[in-house]
Coordinates of C-alpha atoms in Angstrom, one line a residue:
Chain A
M1 CA -7.7 28.6 25.2
T2 CA -6.8 32.1 26.3
P3 CA -3.6 33.3 24.7
V4 CA -0.8 33.6 27.2
T5 CA 0.2 37.2 26.9
S6 CA 3.9 37.7 27.0
P7 CA 5.8 40.9 27.2
P8 CA 6.9 42.0 23.7
R9 CA 10.3 40.4 24.0
G10 CA 12.7 42.2 21.7
H11 CA 9.8 43.9 20.1
G12 CA 11.0 46.2 17.4
A13 CA 14.6 44.9 17.5
G14 CA 14.5 43.6 14.0
E15 CA 11.6 45.5 12.6
G16 CA 11.5 48.0 9.8
V17 CA 11.7 51.7 10.7
S18 CA 8.0 52.2 10.4
G19 CA 7.3 49.5 13.0
T20 CA 5.7 47.3 10.4
P21 CA 6.8 43.7 11.0
D22 CA 9.4 42.7 8.5
P23 CA 9.5 39.0 8.8
A24 CA 12.9 38.6 7.0
A25 CA 14.5 41.1 9.4
R26 CA 12.8 40.0 12.6
G27 CA 15.0 37.0 13.1
R28 CA 18.1 39.1 13.2
A29 CA 19.4 41.5 15.8
A30 CA 21.7 44.4 15.2
D31 CA 24.7 43.1 17.1
P32 CA 25.8 39.9 18.8
E33 CA 25.3 41.3 22.2
A34 CA 21.6 42.2 21.5
E35 CA 21.2 38.8 19.7
R36 CA 22.4 37.0 22.8
S37 CA 19.9 38.8 25.1
L38 CA 17.1 38.2 22.7
Q39 CA 18.0 34.6 22.5
A40 CA 18.1 34.4 26.3
A41 CA 14.6 36.0 26.5
F42 CA 13.3 33.6 24.0
D43 CA 14.8 30.6 25.8
A44 CA 13.4 31.8 29.1
A45 CA 9.9 32.2 27.6
V46 CA 10.0 28.7 26.1
A47 CA 11.3 27.3 29.4
A48 CA 8.5 29.0 31.3
D49 CA 5.9 27.6 28.9
E50 CA 4.9 31.0 27.6
R51 CA 3.7 31.5 24.1
I52 CA 5.8 33.0 21.5
E53 CA 3.7 35.5 19.5
P54 CA 4.2 36.7 15.9
R55 CA 5.8 40.0 16.8
D56 CA 8.3 38.5 19.3
W57 CA 11.9 37.9 18.4
M58 CA 12.6 34.2 17.5
P59 CA 15.5 32.4 16.1
D60 CA 15.5 32.0 12.3
A61 CA 15.6 28.2 12.6
Y62 CA 12.6 28.2 15.0
R63 CA 10.7 30.3 12.4
S64 CA 11.6 28.1 9.5
T65 CA 10.9 24.9 11.4
L66 CA 7.4 26.2 12.2
V67 CA 6.7 27.4 8.7
R68 CA 7.8 24.0 7.4
Q69 CA 5.6 22.1 9.9
I70 CA 2.5 24.3 9.7
A71 CA 2.7 24.3 5.9
Q72 CA 3.0 20.6 5.7
H73 CA 0.0 20.4 8.1
A74 CA -2.0 22.8 6.0
H75 CA -1.2 21.0 2.8
S76 CA -2.3 17.7 4.4
E77 CA -5.7 19.2 5.2
I78 CA -6.3 20.3 1.6
I79 CA -4.9 17.2 -0.1
G80 CA -6.8 15.2 2.6
M81 CA -10.1 16.5 1.2
Q82 CA -9.6 14.5 -2.0
P83 CA -9.8 10.9 -0.8
E84 CA -13.0 11.7 1.2
A85 CA -14.6 14.0 -1.4
N86 CA -14.3 10.9 -3.7
W87 CA -17.3 9.5 -1.8
I88 CA -19.5 12.6 -1.4
T89 CA -21.5 11.9 -4.6
R90 CA -22.0 8.3 -3.7
A91 CA -22.7 8.5 0.1
P92 CA -25.4 5.8 0.7
S93 CA -27.7 7.9 2.9
L94 CA -28.6 11.6 3.1
R95 CA -27.5 11.8 6.7
R96 CA -24.0 10.4 5.7
K97 CA -23.8 12.7 2.8
A98 CA -24.4 15.7 5.0
I99 CA -21.8 14.5 7.5
L100 CA -19.2 13.8 4.9
M101 CA -19.7 17.2 3.1
A102 CA -19.4 19.0 6.4
K103 CA -16.3 17.0 7.2
V104 CA -14.6 17.8 3.9
Q105 CA -15.6 21.5 4.4
D106 CA -14.0 21.4 7.9
E107 CA -10.8 20.3 6.3
A108 CA -10.8 23.3 3.9
G109 CA -11.4 25.4 7.0
H110 CA -8.4 23.8 8.8
G111 CA -6.3 24.6 5.8
L112 CA -7.4 28.2 6.0
Y113 CA -6.5 28.5 9.8
L114 CA -3.2 26.9 9.2
Y115 CA -2.2 28.9 6.2
G116 CA -3.2 31.9 8.3
A117 CA -0.9 30.7 11.1
A118 CA 2.0 30.4 8.7
E119 CA 1.3 33.8 7.4
T120 CA 1.9 35.3 10.9
L121 CA 5.5 34.0 10.4
G122 CA 5.8 36.0 7.2
T123 CA 5.1 33.3 4.6
G124 CA 2.0 33.7 2.5
R125 CA -0.5 31.2 1.2
D126 CA 0.4 31.6 -2.4
E127 CA 4.1 30.9 -1.8
L128 CA 3.3 27.8 0.3
L129 CA 0.8 26.5 -2.3
D130 CA 3.4 27.0 -5.0
K131 CA 5.9 24.9 -2.9
L132 CA 3.2 22.2 -2.6
H133 CA 2.4 22.3 -6.3
T134 CA 6.1 22.0 -7.3
G135 CA 6.8 19.2 -4.9
R136 CA 9.1 21.3 -2.6
Q137 CA 6.9 20.8 0.4
K138 CA 5.1 17.7 1.4
Y139 CA 1.8 16.6 2.9
S140 CA 1.0 13.6 5.0
S141 CA 1.8 10.4 3.1
I142 CA -1.4 8.8 4.3
F143 CA -3.4 10.6 1.7
N144 CA -1.5 8.8 -1.1
Y145 CA -3.6 5.7 -0.4
P146 CA -6.9 5.3 -2.3
T147 CA -10.4 5.2 -0.8
L148 CA -11.8 2.2 -2.6
T149 CA -15.1 1.6 -0.7
W150 CA -17.5 3.5 1.4
A151 CA -16.0 1.9 4.5
D152 CA -12.7 3.7 3.8
V153 CA -14.5 7.0 4.8
G154 CA -15.1 5.4 8.2
A155 CA -11.6 4.0 8.5
I156 CA -10.1 7.4 7.7
G157 CA -12.3 9.0 10.3
W158 CA -11.5 6.4 13.0
L159 CA -7.8 5.7 12.3
V160 CA -6.4 8.6 10.3
D161 CA -8.2 11.3 12.2
G162 CA -7.6 9.3 15.4
A163 CA -3.8 9.3 14.7
A164 CA -3.9 12.9 13.7
I165 CA -5.6 13.8 17.0
T166 CA -3.0 11.8 19.0
N167 CA -0.3 13.8 17.1
Q168 CA -2.1 17.1 17.4
V169 CA -3.5 17.3 20.9
P170 CA 0.0 18.1 22.3
L171 CA 0.3 20.8 19.7
C172 CA -2.4 22.8 21.4
R173 CA 0.4 23.4 24.0
C174 CA 2.9 24.2 21.2
S175 CA 5.2 27.2 22.1
Y176 CA 4.1 29.2 19.1
G177 CA 0.8 31.0 20.0
P178 CA -1.1 31.2 16.7
Y179 CA -0.3 27.5 15.9
A180 CA -1.3 26.4 19.3
R181 CA -4.6 28.3 19.1
A182 CA -5.4 27.0 15.6
M183 CA -4.8 23.5 16.9
V184 CA -7.3 23.9 19.7
R185 CA -10.0 24.5 17.2
I186 CA -8.8 21.9 14.8
C187 CA -8.6 19.2 17.5
K188 CA -12.2 19.8 18.6
E189 CA -13.4 19.3 15.0
E190 CA -11.1 16.3 14.4
S191 CA -12.3 14.5 17.5
F192 CA -15.9 15.0 16.2
H193 CA -14.8 13.5 12.8
Q194 CA -13.1 10.6 14.6
R195 CA -16.3 9.7 16.4
Q196 CA -18.3 10.0 13.2
G197 CA -15.9 7.6 11.5
Y198 CA -16.1 5.2 14.3
E199 CA -19.9 5.4 14.3
L200 CA -19.9 4.8 10.5
L201 CA -17.8 1.7 10.9
L202 CA -20.0 0.5 13.8
A203 CA -23.1 0.7 11.5
L204 CA -21.3 -1.4 8.9
A205 CA -19.9 -3.9 11.4
R206 CA -23.4 -4.4 12.7
G207 CA -24.9 -4.4 9.2
T208 CA -25.1 -7.1 6.6
E209 CA -22.4 -9.6 5.9
A210 CA -21.3 -7.5 2.9
Q211 CA -21.1 -4.3 5.0
R212 CA -19.1 -6.1 7.7
A213 CA -16.6 -7.4 5.1
M214 CA -16.3 -3.9 3.6
A215 CA -15.5 -2.5 7.1
Q216 CA -12.9 -5.2 7.8
D217 CA -11.3 -4.7 4.4
A218 CA -11.0 -1.0 5.0
V219 CA -9.4 -1.5 8.5
D220 CA -7.0 -4.0 7.0
R221 CA -5.8 -1.5 4.4
W222 CA -5.6 1.6 6.7
W223 CA -4.1 0.2 9.9
W224 CA -0.5 0.1 9.0
P225 CA -0.4 3.4 7.0
S226 CA -2.1 5.0 10.1
L227 CA 0.8 3.8 12.3
M228 CA 3.2 5.3 9.8
M229 CA 1.6 8.7 10.3
F230 CA 3.6 9.2 13.5
G231 CA 6.8 9.3 11.4
P232 CA 10.0 7.3 11.5
P233 CA 11.2 5.7 14.8
D234 CA 12.7 8.1 17.2
D235 CA 16.3 7.2 16.5
E236 CA 15.8 8.0 12.8
S237 CA 13.7 11.2 13.1
A238 CA 15.5 14.1 11.6
H239 CA 13.8 17.0 13.3
S240 CA 12.5 15.6 16.5
A241 CA 15.2 16.6 19.1
Q242 CA 15.3 20.3 18.2
S243 CA 11.5 20.6 18.0
M244 CA 11.1 19.0 21.4
A245 CA 13.7 21.4 22.9
W246 CA 11.7 24.3 21.4
K247 CA 8.4 22.8 22.7
I248 CA 7.0 22.7 19.2
K249 CA 6.8 19.0 19.7
R250 CA 6.0 17.5 23.1
H251 CA 6.3 13.8 22.7
S252 CA 8.4 11.5 20.6
N253 CA 7.1 9.7 17.5
D254 CA 7.3 6.3 19.1
E255 CA 5.6 7.5 22.3
L256 CA 2.6 8.8 20.4
R257 CA 2.4 5.7 18.2
Q258 CA 2.2 3.5 21.3
R259 CA -0.5 5.8 22.7
F260 CA -2.5 5.4 19.5
V261 CA -2.2 1.6 19.4
D262 CA -3.2 1.4 23.0
I263 CA -6.4 3.4 22.3
C264 CA -7.3 1.5 19.1
V265 CA -7.0 -2.1 20.3
P266 CA -10.0 -1.9 22.6
Q267 CA -12.0 0.2 20.1
A268 CA -11.4 -2.4 17.4
E269 CA -12.7 -5.0 19.8
A270 CA -15.8 -3.0 20.5
L271 CA -16.4 -2.7 16.7
G272 CA -16.0 -6.5 16.4
L273 CA -13.3 -5.9 13.8
T274 CA -9.7 -7.3 13.9
L275 CA -6.5 -5.3 13.4
P276 CA -4.2 -6.9 10.8
D277 CA -1.3 -7.6 13.1
P278 CA -0.8 -11.1 14.5
E279 CA 1.8 -9.8 16.9
L280 CA -0.6 -7.6 18.8
R281 CA -0.6 -8.6 22.4
W282 CA -0.9 -7.0 25.8
N283 CA 2.4 -6.6 27.6
E284 CA 1.7 -6.7 31.3
E285 CA 5.1 -5.5 32.2
R286 CA 5.1 -2.5 30.0
G287 CA 1.5 -1.8 30.5
H288 CA 1.1 -1.4 26.7
W289 CA 0.2 -3.3 23.7
D290 CA 3.1 -4.8 21.8
F291 CA 2.8 -4.6 18.0
G292 CA 4.5 -6.0 15.0
A293 CA 7.2 -4.4 12.9
I294 CA 6.2 -1.5 10.6
D295 CA 7.3 -1.8 6.9
W296 CA 9.4 1.3 6.8
Q297 CA 10.4 0.5 3.3
E298 CA 6.8 1.1 2.2
F299 CA 6.8 4.3 4.1
R300 CA 9.9 5.6 2.4
E301 CA 8.6 4.5 -1.0
V302 CA 5.3 6.4 -0.5
L303 CA 7.2 9.4 0.8
K304 CA 9.4 9.3 -2.3
G305 CA 6.4 9.6 -4.5
N306 CA 5.8 5.9 -5.3
G307 CA 2.5 5.5 -3.4
P308 CA -0.6 4.5 -5.2
C309 CA -2.0 8.0 -5.4
N310 CA 0.9 10.5 -5.1
E311 CA 0.7 11.6 -8.7
Q312 CA -3.1 11.6 -8.8
R313 CA -3.4 13.8 -5.6
L314 CA -0.9 16.3 -6.7
N315 CA -2.3 16.5 -10.3
Q316 CA -5.8 17.1 -9.0
R317 CA -4.5 19.9 -6.7
R318 CA -2.5 21.5 -9.5
A319 CA -5.4 21.2 -11.9
A320 CA -7.8 22.9 -9.4
H321 CA -5.3 25.7 -9.0
E322 CA -4.6 26.1 -12.7
N323 CA -8.2 25.8 -13.7
G324 CA -9.0 28.5 -11.1
A325 CA -6.4 30.9 -12.3
W326 CA -8.8 32.9 -14.5
V327 CA -11.2 33.1 -11.6
R328 CA -8.6 34.6 -9.3
E329 CA -7.4 36.9 -12.0
A330 CA -11.0 38.1 -12.6
A331 CA -11.5 38.8 -8.9
A332 CA -8.3 40.8 -8.8
A333 CA -9.1 42.7 -12.0
H334 CA -12.6 43.5 -10.7
A335 CA -11.2 44.7 -7.4
A336 CA -8.6 46.9 -9.1
K337 CA -11.3 48.4 -11.4
Q338 CA -13.5 49.1 -8.4
A339 CA -10.7 50.8 -6.6
A340 CA -10.0 52.9 -9.7
R341 CA -13.6 53.8 -10.1
A342 CA -13.8 54.8 -6.5
A343 CA -10.7 57.0 -6.8
Q344 CA -12.1 58.5 -10.0
G345 CA -15.4 59.1 -8.3
A346 CA -13.7 60.8 -5.3
A347 CA -11.7 63.0 -7.6
S348 CA -14.7 64.1 -9.6
A349 CA -17.0 64.5 -6.7
P350 CA -15.9 68.1 -5.7
R351 CA -16.4 69.2 -9.3
T352 CA -19.9 67.7 -9.3
A353 CA -20.6 69.5 -6.1
R354 CA -19.5 72.8 -7.4
S355 CA -21.3 72.6 -10.7
Chain B
M1 CA -49.6 21.8 3.5
T2 CA -52.7 19.7 3.8
A3 CA -52.5 16.0 2.8
T4 CA -54.9 16.1 -0.1
A5 CA -53.8 14.3 -3.2
P6 CA -51.9 16.9 -5.4
Q7 CA -51.2 19.1 -2.4
A8 CA -49.5 16.2 -0.5
L9 CA -46.8 16.3 -3.1
A10 CA -46.7 20.0 -3.6
T11 CA -43.3 20.4 -1.9
L12 CA -41.6 17.6 -3.8
P13 CA -40.4 19.8 -6.6
L14 CA -38.7 22.1 -4.1
A15 CA -37.2 19.2 -2.2
D16 CA -35.8 17.7 -5.4
D17 CA -34.4 21.0 -6.6
A18 CA -32.5 21.3 -3.3
L19 CA -31.2 17.8 -3.3
I20 CA -30.0 17.8 -6.9
L21 CA -28.4 21.2 -6.8
S22 CA -26.7 20.2 -3.5
H23 CA -25.3 17.1 -5.2
R24 CA -24.0 19.1 -8.1
L25 CA -22.3 21.5 -5.7
G26 CA -20.8 18.6 -3.8
E27 CA -19.0 17.6 -7.0
W28 CA -16.8 20.8 -6.5
A29 CA -15.2 19.5 -3.3
G30 CA -11.5 19.5 -3.9
H31 CA -11.7 21.3 -7.2
A32 CA -12.6 24.9 -6.3
P33 CA -10.5 27.8 -7.6
V34 CA -9.7 29.1 -4.1
L35 CA -9.9 27.7 -0.6
E36 CA -12.6 30.2 0.4
E37 CA -14.8 28.8 -2.4
E38 CA -14.3 25.2 -1.1
M39 CA -15.9 26.5 2.1
A40 CA -18.7 28.6 0.3
L41 CA -19.8 25.9 -2.2
A42 CA -19.9 23.3 0.6
N43 CA -21.9 25.6 2.7
I44 CA -24.5 26.2 0.1
A45 CA -24.6 22.5 -0.7
L46 CA -25.2 21.7 3.0
D47 CA -27.9 24.3 3.3
L48 CA -29.7 22.9 0.3
L49 CA -29.3 19.3 1.5
G50 CA -30.8 20.4 4.9
Q51 CA -33.7 21.9 3.1
A52 CA -34.3 18.8 1.0
R53 CA -34.2 16.6 4.1
A54 CA -36.6 18.8 6.0
L55 CA -39.0 18.8 3.0
Y56 CA -38.7 15.0 2.5
A57 CA -39.5 14.5 6.2
G58 CA -42.8 16.3 5.5
L59 CA -43.5 13.9 2.6
A60 CA -42.7 10.7 4.6
E61 CA -46.4 9.6 5.0
V62 CA -46.9 9.7 1.2
L63 CA -43.4 8.7 -0.1
G64 CA -41.6 7.0 2.7
G65 CA -38.3 7.8 4.4
E66 CA -35.8 10.3 3.0
D67 CA -33.4 7.7 1.7
E68 CA -36.2 5.8 0.0
I69 CA -37.2 9.1 -1.7
A70 CA -33.7 10.0 -2.7
F71 CA -32.1 6.7 -3.6
L72 CA -34.9 4.4 -4.7
R73 CA -37.0 6.6 -7.1
E74 CA -36.5 6.3 -10.8
E75 CA -35.6 9.3 -12.9
R76 CA -39.2 10.0 -14.1
A77 CA -40.3 10.3 -10.4
F78 CA -37.9 13.2 -9.7
R79 CA -39.7 16.6 -10.0
N80 CA -36.7 18.9 -9.9
C81 CA -36.3 21.5 -12.6
Q82 CA -33.8 20.9 -15.4
L83 CA -31.7 23.9 -14.4
V84 CA -30.4 22.3 -11.2
E85 CA -29.4 19.0 -12.9
Q86 CA -27.2 20.7 -15.4
P87 CA -23.5 19.8 -15.1
N88 CA -21.2 22.2 -13.2
G89 CA -19.2 23.3 -16.2
D90 CA -16.6 25.9 -15.2
F91 CA -16.9 28.2 -12.2
A92 CA -18.8 30.8 -14.2
H93 CA -21.3 28.2 -15.3
T94 CA -21.8 27.1 -11.7
M95 CA -22.2 30.7 -10.5
V96 CA -24.7 31.7 -13.2
R97 CA -26.7 28.5 -12.5
Q98 CA -26.6 29.5 -8.8
L99 CA -27.7 33.0 -9.5
F100 CA -30.6 31.9 -11.7
F101 CA -31.7 29.4 -9.2
S102 CA -31.2 31.3 -5.9
A103 CA -32.9 34.4 -7.4
Y104 CA -35.9 32.1 -7.9
Q105 CA -35.7 30.0 -4.8
Q106 CA -35.3 32.9 -2.4
P107 CA -38.5 34.9 -3.2
L108 CA -40.4 31.6 -3.6
Y109 CA -39.5 30.5 -0.1
A110 CA -40.3 34.0 1.2
R111 CA -43.8 33.7 -0.3
L112 CA -44.3 30.3 1.2
S113 CA -43.2 31.1 4.7
P114 CA -46.7 31.6 6.1
V115 CA -47.7 28.0 5.0
L116 CA -44.4 26.1 5.0
P117 CA -42.6 25.8 8.4
L118 CA -39.2 25.4 6.9
A119 CA -39.5 28.3 4.4
A120 CA -38.6 31.3 6.6
K121 CA -35.2 29.7 7.6
A122 CA -34.6 28.6 4.0
A123 CA -35.4 32.0 2.7
S124 CA -32.7 33.6 4.8
E125 CA -30.2 30.9 3.8
T126 CA -31.0 31.3 0.1
A127 CA -30.6 35.1 0.4
Y128 CA -26.9 34.4 1.2
H129 CA -26.6 32.0 -1.7
R130 CA -28.1 34.6 -4.0
D131 CA -25.8 37.3 -2.7
H132 CA -22.7 35.0 -3.1
A133 CA -23.7 34.2 -6.7
E134 CA -24.4 37.9 -7.4
Q135 CA -21.0 38.9 -6.1
W136 CA -19.3 36.4 -8.3
T137 CA -21.4 37.4 -11.3
L138 CA -20.2 41.0 -10.8
R139 CA -16.6 40.0 -10.4
L140 CA -16.6 37.6 -13.4
G141 CA -18.7 39.8 -15.7
D142 CA -16.5 42.8 -15.0
G143 CA -13.1 41.2 -14.3
T144 CA -11.2 40.1 -17.4
E145 CA -12.1 39.6 -21.0
E146 CA -11.9 35.8 -20.4
S147 CA -14.0 35.8 -17.3
H148 CA -16.6 38.0 -19.1
A149 CA -16.7 35.7 -22.1
R150 CA -17.1 32.6 -19.9
T151 CA -19.9 34.2 -17.8
Q152 CA -21.8 35.4 -20.9
R153 CA -21.4 31.9 -22.4
A154 CA -22.8 30.3 -19.3
A155 CA -25.8 32.7 -19.2
D156 CA -26.5 32.0 -22.8
A157 CA -26.3 28.2 -22.3
L158 CA -28.4 28.1 -19.1
W159 CA -31.1 30.6 -20.2
R160 CA -33.2 28.0 -21.9
Y161 CA -33.7 26.3 -18.5
T162 CA -35.1 29.3 -16.7
G163 CA -38.6 29.4 -18.1
E164 CA -39.5 26.2 -16.4
L165 CA -39.0 27.8 -13.0
F166 CA -42.2 29.8 -13.3
Q167 CA -44.5 27.0 -14.3
P168 CA -47.1 26.7 -11.6
V169 CA -46.6 23.9 -9.2
E170 CA -49.8 22.2 -8.3
G171 CA -50.6 22.7 -4.7
L172 CA -48.4 25.7 -4.2
D173 CA -50.4 28.9 -3.9
V174 CA -47.9 31.4 -5.5
A175 CA -48.4 34.3 -7.9
W176 CA -46.1 32.7 -10.5
Q177 CA -46.3 35.5 -13.0
E178 CA -45.4 38.1 -10.4
L179 CA -42.5 35.8 -9.3
A180 CA -41.3 35.6 -12.9
E181 CA -41.4 39.4 -13.3
E182 CA -39.5 39.9 -10.1
W183 CA -36.9 37.4 -11.1
H184 CA -36.4 39.0 -14.5
A185 CA -36.0 42.4 -12.9
D186 CA -33.5 41.0 -10.5
I187 CA -31.4 39.3 -13.2
R188 CA -31.5 42.4 -15.5
D189 CA -30.2 44.5 -12.6
V190 CA -27.3 42.1 -11.7
F191 CA -26.4 41.6 -15.4
G192 CA -26.5 45.3 -16.0
R193 CA -24.1 46.0 -13.2
A194 CA -21.9 43.1 -14.3
G195 CA -21.8 44.3 -17.9
L196 CA -23.5 41.2 -19.1
T197 CA -26.2 40.9 -21.7
V198 CA -29.5 39.2 -20.6
P199 CA -30.0 36.5 -23.2
E200 CA -32.8 36.7 -25.7
G201 CA -34.6 33.8 -27.2
P202 CA -36.5 30.9 -25.7
S203 CA -36.2 30.4 -22.0
E204 CA -37.5 26.8 -22.2
G205 CA -35.6 23.7 -23.4
A206 CA -36.5 21.0 -25.8
W207 CA -38.8 19.5 -23.2
S208 CA -40.8 22.6 -22.7
A209 CA -44.1 20.7 -22.4
G210 CA -43.7 20.5 -18.7
A211 CA -40.2 19.0 -18.5
G212 CA -38.5 18.5 -15.1
R213 CA -41.5 19.3 -13.0
Q214 CA -43.4 16.5 -14.9
G215 CA -40.4 14.1 -14.7
L216 CA -38.8 14.7 -18.1
H217 CA -35.1 15.4 -17.5
T218 CA -32.0 16.0 -19.6
E219 CA -29.3 13.4 -20.4
P220 CA -26.9 14.3 -17.7
F221 CA -29.5 13.6 -15.0
G222 CA -29.4 9.8 -15.6
R223 CA -25.7 9.7 -14.9
L224 CA -26.1 11.9 -11.8
L225 CA -28.7 9.5 -10.4
A226 CA -26.6 6.4 -11.4
E227 CA -23.7 7.8 -9.3
M228 CA -25.8 9.0 -6.4
Q229 CA -28.0 5.9 -6.1
H230 CA -25.5 3.1 -6.9
L231 CA -24.1 2.3 -3.5
H232 CA -27.5 2.5 -1.7
R233 CA -29.2 0.3 -4.3
S234 CA -26.3 -2.2 -4.3
H235 CA -27.2 -3.2 -0.7
P236 CA -31.0 -3.6 -0.6
G237 CA -32.4 -3.2 2.9
A238 CA -29.1 -2.3 4.5
T239 CA -28.9 0.5 7.0
W240 CA -25.9 2.9 6.9

């Protein structure tokens, strides 16, 4: 996607004297009159489907909403590595091992793009990681479920990545440029992962009786949590309306959930697996699949921290960070020493030349 | 490689080295000290796995398909050196292991490139692995007191597994002595710049009479294989 170049709306209005972007100041304008005109320019840009870029003026709430959403997305990528990495050392063929390692690596890469996108809004990776580690920011609740068998790797690819793509494809048109562009790349890779997951399940479904049972069991466990990935129903969704007005979000939770169900039903049929919902039936009038009621109590419990793996996931993340502290300190110390040596070398160089 | 008896299996040690080190590096996923290292370690693991698979493909006539070779052989049939099967330890341990191995694998592949189709590509991949390990050895050796101590400890612990690298592999026409000298010079240079001491003492482990290349491995290797092979072996004849 080519970035939509927009005129530098309000460029400089809230920046430091030097012209260096000061994220804290950029959301404010000097006086109410200027603020109104910046707001008007921003609103016009959003209405015209232009991209808002890092140096453009934007409302504080728009900035903080984006940081919260992008951070949560980035955290989901890096926490999401865990349930799948759980199977790297046990992958049953070398081909599957290579695919799985590459997938988990892609997730780390997605984390990097997304932390980078958040950084363009003035919030650095360290700060966001700290919020994750201290429980002040969340990640997608789906990763609080365990991967108990090899088939779970396929179910995650097919259903979890499938739901993520349904959620994320519209984000490629999100009003904030860096996020939209990161999403283009992420969605391409995610759709690859989704096909690989489907293909993994297909191999199991066409395999031995034990393999087929493994695949069905995984789908039974991942189906409902995947539907919960779209978030609470529209009438209970706290941030939806404003995000839609800002074109950060383009479709409602329920709309996207329905789209996902409609995509999955024929795919499950092609796999020869059943979806664990006796109320699934085609509704001619709506032109959509009807589905049963979601257990929102379970969703709230997992969100609150009471899922099967909440503690385990966060503990592993914290441990990786804490165990890596001496490595990061060493890298910083080495860089500082190198800089000092270079400075010393530069200072002593003329003397050497004279002598 | 011609398909005469010892020569037919000449590349098996290289393939097993690559597979087993790739497996060890895969254990880091989700545990690395920074996100950039999640990427780097996975990259190296994927390169090594790719090398192993390409080499196994060349052994198919003698040993069967790649999964049969990887998942159905017993411990004694693996020809990897003991260095690559050593557990990851901390990040310094993993990086020193990588430096020791890549500084061996890179010039070895370079020498084999005229006779081994995969070797030229692999030599350029492993040059990156060596460079990555060198950069970290320099950072960790020079960084803080703690990182220096950890890195020195790793070098001292892993040194005994380095002698085996230069035992001639039957069927591979390589000047092993020259390779060993080149390797020692390389390690001395990196360690010198990192402020680390090149360990003294034996460079071969308890199983110095051949060891990994002859199928004698260390205790952690059995558990590695148990984990790696368990699922595949639990479903005999299944395809994945």
